[in-house]
PDB file of C-alpha atoms in Angstrom:
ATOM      1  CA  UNK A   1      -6.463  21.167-155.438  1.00  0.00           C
ATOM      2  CA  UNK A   2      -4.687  20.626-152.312  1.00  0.00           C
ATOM      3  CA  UNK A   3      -6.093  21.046-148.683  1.00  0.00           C
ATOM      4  CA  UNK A   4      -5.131  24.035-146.139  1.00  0.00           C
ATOM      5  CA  UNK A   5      -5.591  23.718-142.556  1.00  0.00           C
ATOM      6  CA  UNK A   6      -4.880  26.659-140.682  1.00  0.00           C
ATOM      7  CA  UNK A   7      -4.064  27.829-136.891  1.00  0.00           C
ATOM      8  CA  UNK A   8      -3.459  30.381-135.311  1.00  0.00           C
ATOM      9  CA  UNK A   9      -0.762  30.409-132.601  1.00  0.00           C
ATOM     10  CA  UNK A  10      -0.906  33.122-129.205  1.00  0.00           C
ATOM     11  CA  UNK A  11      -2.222  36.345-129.988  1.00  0.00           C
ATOM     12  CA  UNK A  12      -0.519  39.330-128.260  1.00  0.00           C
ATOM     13  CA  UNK A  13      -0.779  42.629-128.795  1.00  0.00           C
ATOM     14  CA  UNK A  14       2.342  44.476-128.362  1.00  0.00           C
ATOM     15  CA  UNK A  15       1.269  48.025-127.302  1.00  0.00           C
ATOM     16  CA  UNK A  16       4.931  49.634-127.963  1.00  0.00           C
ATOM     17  CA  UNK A  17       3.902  48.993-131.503  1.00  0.00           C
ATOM     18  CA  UNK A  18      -0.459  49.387-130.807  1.00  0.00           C
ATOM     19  CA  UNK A  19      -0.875  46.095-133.461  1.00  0.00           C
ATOM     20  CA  UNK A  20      -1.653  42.441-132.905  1.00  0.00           C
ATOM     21  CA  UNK A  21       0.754  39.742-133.851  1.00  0.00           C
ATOM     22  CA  UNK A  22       0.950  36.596-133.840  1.00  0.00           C
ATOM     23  CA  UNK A  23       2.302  33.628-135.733  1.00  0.00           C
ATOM     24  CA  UNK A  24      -0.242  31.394-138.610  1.00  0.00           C
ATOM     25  CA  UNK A  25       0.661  28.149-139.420  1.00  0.00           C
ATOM     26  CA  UNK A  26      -0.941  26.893-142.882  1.00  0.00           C
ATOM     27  CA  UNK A  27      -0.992  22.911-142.715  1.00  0.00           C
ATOM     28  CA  UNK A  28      -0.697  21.338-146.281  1.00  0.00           C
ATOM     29  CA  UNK A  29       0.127  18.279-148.087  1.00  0.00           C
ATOM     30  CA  UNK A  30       3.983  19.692-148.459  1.00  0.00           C
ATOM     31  CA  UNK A  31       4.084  20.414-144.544  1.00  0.00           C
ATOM     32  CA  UNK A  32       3.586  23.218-142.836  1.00  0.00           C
ATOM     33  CA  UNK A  33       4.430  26.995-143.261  1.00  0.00           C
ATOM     34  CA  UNK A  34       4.083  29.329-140.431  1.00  0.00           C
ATOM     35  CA  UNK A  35       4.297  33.250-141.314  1.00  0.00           C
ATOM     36  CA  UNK A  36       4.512  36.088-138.888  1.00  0.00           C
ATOM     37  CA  UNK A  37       1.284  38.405-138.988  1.00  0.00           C
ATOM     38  CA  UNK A  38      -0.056  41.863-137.062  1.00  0.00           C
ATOM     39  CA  UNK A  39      -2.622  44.202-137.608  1.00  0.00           C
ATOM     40  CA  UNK A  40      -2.418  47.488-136.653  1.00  0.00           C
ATOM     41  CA  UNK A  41      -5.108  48.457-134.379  1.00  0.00           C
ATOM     42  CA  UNK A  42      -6.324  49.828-131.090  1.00  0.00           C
ATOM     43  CA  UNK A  43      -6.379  47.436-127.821  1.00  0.00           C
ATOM     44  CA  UNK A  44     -10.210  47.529-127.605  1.00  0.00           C
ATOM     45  CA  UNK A  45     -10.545  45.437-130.770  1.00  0.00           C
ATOM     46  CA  UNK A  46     -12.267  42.572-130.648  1.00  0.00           C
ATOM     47  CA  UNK A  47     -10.229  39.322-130.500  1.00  0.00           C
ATOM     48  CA  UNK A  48     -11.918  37.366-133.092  1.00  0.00           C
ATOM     49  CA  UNK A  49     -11.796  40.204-135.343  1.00  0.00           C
ATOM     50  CA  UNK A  50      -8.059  40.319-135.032  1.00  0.00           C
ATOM     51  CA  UNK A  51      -8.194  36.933-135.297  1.00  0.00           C
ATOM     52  CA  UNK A  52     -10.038  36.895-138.387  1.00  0.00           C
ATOM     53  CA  UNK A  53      -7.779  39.817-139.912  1.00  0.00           C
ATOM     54  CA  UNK A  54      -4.216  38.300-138.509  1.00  0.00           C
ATOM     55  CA  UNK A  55      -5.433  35.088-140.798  1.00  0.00           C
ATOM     56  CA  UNK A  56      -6.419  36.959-144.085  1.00  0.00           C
ATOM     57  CA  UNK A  57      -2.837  38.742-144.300  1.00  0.00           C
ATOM     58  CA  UNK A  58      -0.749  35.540-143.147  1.00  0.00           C
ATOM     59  CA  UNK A  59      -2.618  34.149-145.874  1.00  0.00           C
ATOM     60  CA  UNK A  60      -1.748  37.348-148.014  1.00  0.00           C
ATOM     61  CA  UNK A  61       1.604  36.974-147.683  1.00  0.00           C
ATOM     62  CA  UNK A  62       2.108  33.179-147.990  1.00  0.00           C
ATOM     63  CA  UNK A  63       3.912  33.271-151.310  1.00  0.00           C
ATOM     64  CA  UNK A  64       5.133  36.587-151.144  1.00  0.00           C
ATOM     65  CA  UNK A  65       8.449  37.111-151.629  1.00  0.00           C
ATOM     66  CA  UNK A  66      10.514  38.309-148.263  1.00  0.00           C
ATOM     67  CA  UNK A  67       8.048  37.741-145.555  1.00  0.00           C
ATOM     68  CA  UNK A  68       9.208  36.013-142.486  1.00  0.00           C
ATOM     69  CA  UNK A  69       8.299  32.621-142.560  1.00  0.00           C
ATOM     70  CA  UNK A  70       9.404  28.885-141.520  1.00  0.00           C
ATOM     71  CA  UNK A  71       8.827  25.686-143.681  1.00  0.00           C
ATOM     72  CA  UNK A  72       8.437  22.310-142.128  1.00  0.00           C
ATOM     73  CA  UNK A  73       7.618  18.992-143.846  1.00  0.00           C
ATOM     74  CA  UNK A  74       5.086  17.043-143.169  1.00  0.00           C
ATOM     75  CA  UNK A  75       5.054  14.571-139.850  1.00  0.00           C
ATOM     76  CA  UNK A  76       4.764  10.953-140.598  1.00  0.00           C
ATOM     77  CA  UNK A  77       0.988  10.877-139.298  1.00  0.00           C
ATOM     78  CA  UNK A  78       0.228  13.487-141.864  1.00  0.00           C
ATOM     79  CA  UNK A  79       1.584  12.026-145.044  1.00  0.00           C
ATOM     80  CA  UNK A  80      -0.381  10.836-147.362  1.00  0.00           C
ATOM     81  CA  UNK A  81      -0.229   7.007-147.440  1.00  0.00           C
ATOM     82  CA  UNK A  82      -0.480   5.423-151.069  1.00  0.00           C
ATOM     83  CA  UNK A  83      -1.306   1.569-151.603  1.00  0.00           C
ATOM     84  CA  UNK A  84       1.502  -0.826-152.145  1.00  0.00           C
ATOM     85  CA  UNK A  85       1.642  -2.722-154.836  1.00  0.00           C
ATOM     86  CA  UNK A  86      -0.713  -5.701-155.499  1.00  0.00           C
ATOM     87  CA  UNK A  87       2.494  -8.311-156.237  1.00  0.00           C
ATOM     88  CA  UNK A  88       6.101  -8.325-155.354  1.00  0.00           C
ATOM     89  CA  UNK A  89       8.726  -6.661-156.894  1.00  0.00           C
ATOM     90  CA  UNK A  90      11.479  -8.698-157.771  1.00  0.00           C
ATOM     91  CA  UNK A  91      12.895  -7.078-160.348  1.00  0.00           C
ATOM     92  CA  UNK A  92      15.749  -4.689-158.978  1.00  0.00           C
ATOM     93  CA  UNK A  93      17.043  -7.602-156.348  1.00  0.00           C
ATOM     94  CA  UNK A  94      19.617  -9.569-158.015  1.00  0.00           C
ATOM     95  CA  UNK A  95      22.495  -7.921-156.928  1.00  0.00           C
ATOM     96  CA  UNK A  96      21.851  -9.349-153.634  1.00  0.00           C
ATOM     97  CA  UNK A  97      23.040 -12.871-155.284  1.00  0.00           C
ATOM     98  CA  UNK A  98      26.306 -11.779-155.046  1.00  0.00           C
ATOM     99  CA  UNK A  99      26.221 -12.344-151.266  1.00  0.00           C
ATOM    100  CA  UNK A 100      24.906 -15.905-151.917  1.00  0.00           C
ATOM    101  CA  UNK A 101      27.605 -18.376-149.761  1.00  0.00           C
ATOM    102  CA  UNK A 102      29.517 -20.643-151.942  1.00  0.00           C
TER     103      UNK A 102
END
């Protein structure tokens, strides 16, 4: 099972539209996905509430089909680093003979 990180970006709440948006990145071991969230609801909501709400329906609509959303891969500090091999491969190489100097 792979690891999700998430953050939340700026919370606003646009009051043309009385819901709070903002933007949740999900950090995973393909990269990152941000999707575009709100939650309809008066201005005297709490903020971790939203918060908590703007999350859960990001989350919702992660997969979904449609939903406005950006896909990054992963920087290089956040791949995962695998071992190298024990002994060196030299198998593969000989092609390079053809370069050899008379």
């Amino acid at each position: 099972m792979t690891e999700m990180r998430t953050q939340i970006g700026d919370m606003r709440y646009n009051a043309a539209e009385e819901q709070f948006e903002a933007l949740v990145t999900f950090h995973g071991d393909a990269g990152r996905v941000r999707v575009a969230s709100t939650f309809r609801a008066p201005v005297t909501t709490q903020p971790d509430a939203a918060e908590r709400v703007l999350i859960s329906r990001a989350l919702a609509l992660l997969d979904r089909e449609g939903t406005l959303q950006a896909r990054t891969a992963p920087l290089p500090s956040e791949r995962v680093r695998r071992p190298r091999d024990a002994k060196p491969r030299s198998a593969g190489l000989g092609w390079l003979s053809i370069f050899r100097a008379a």
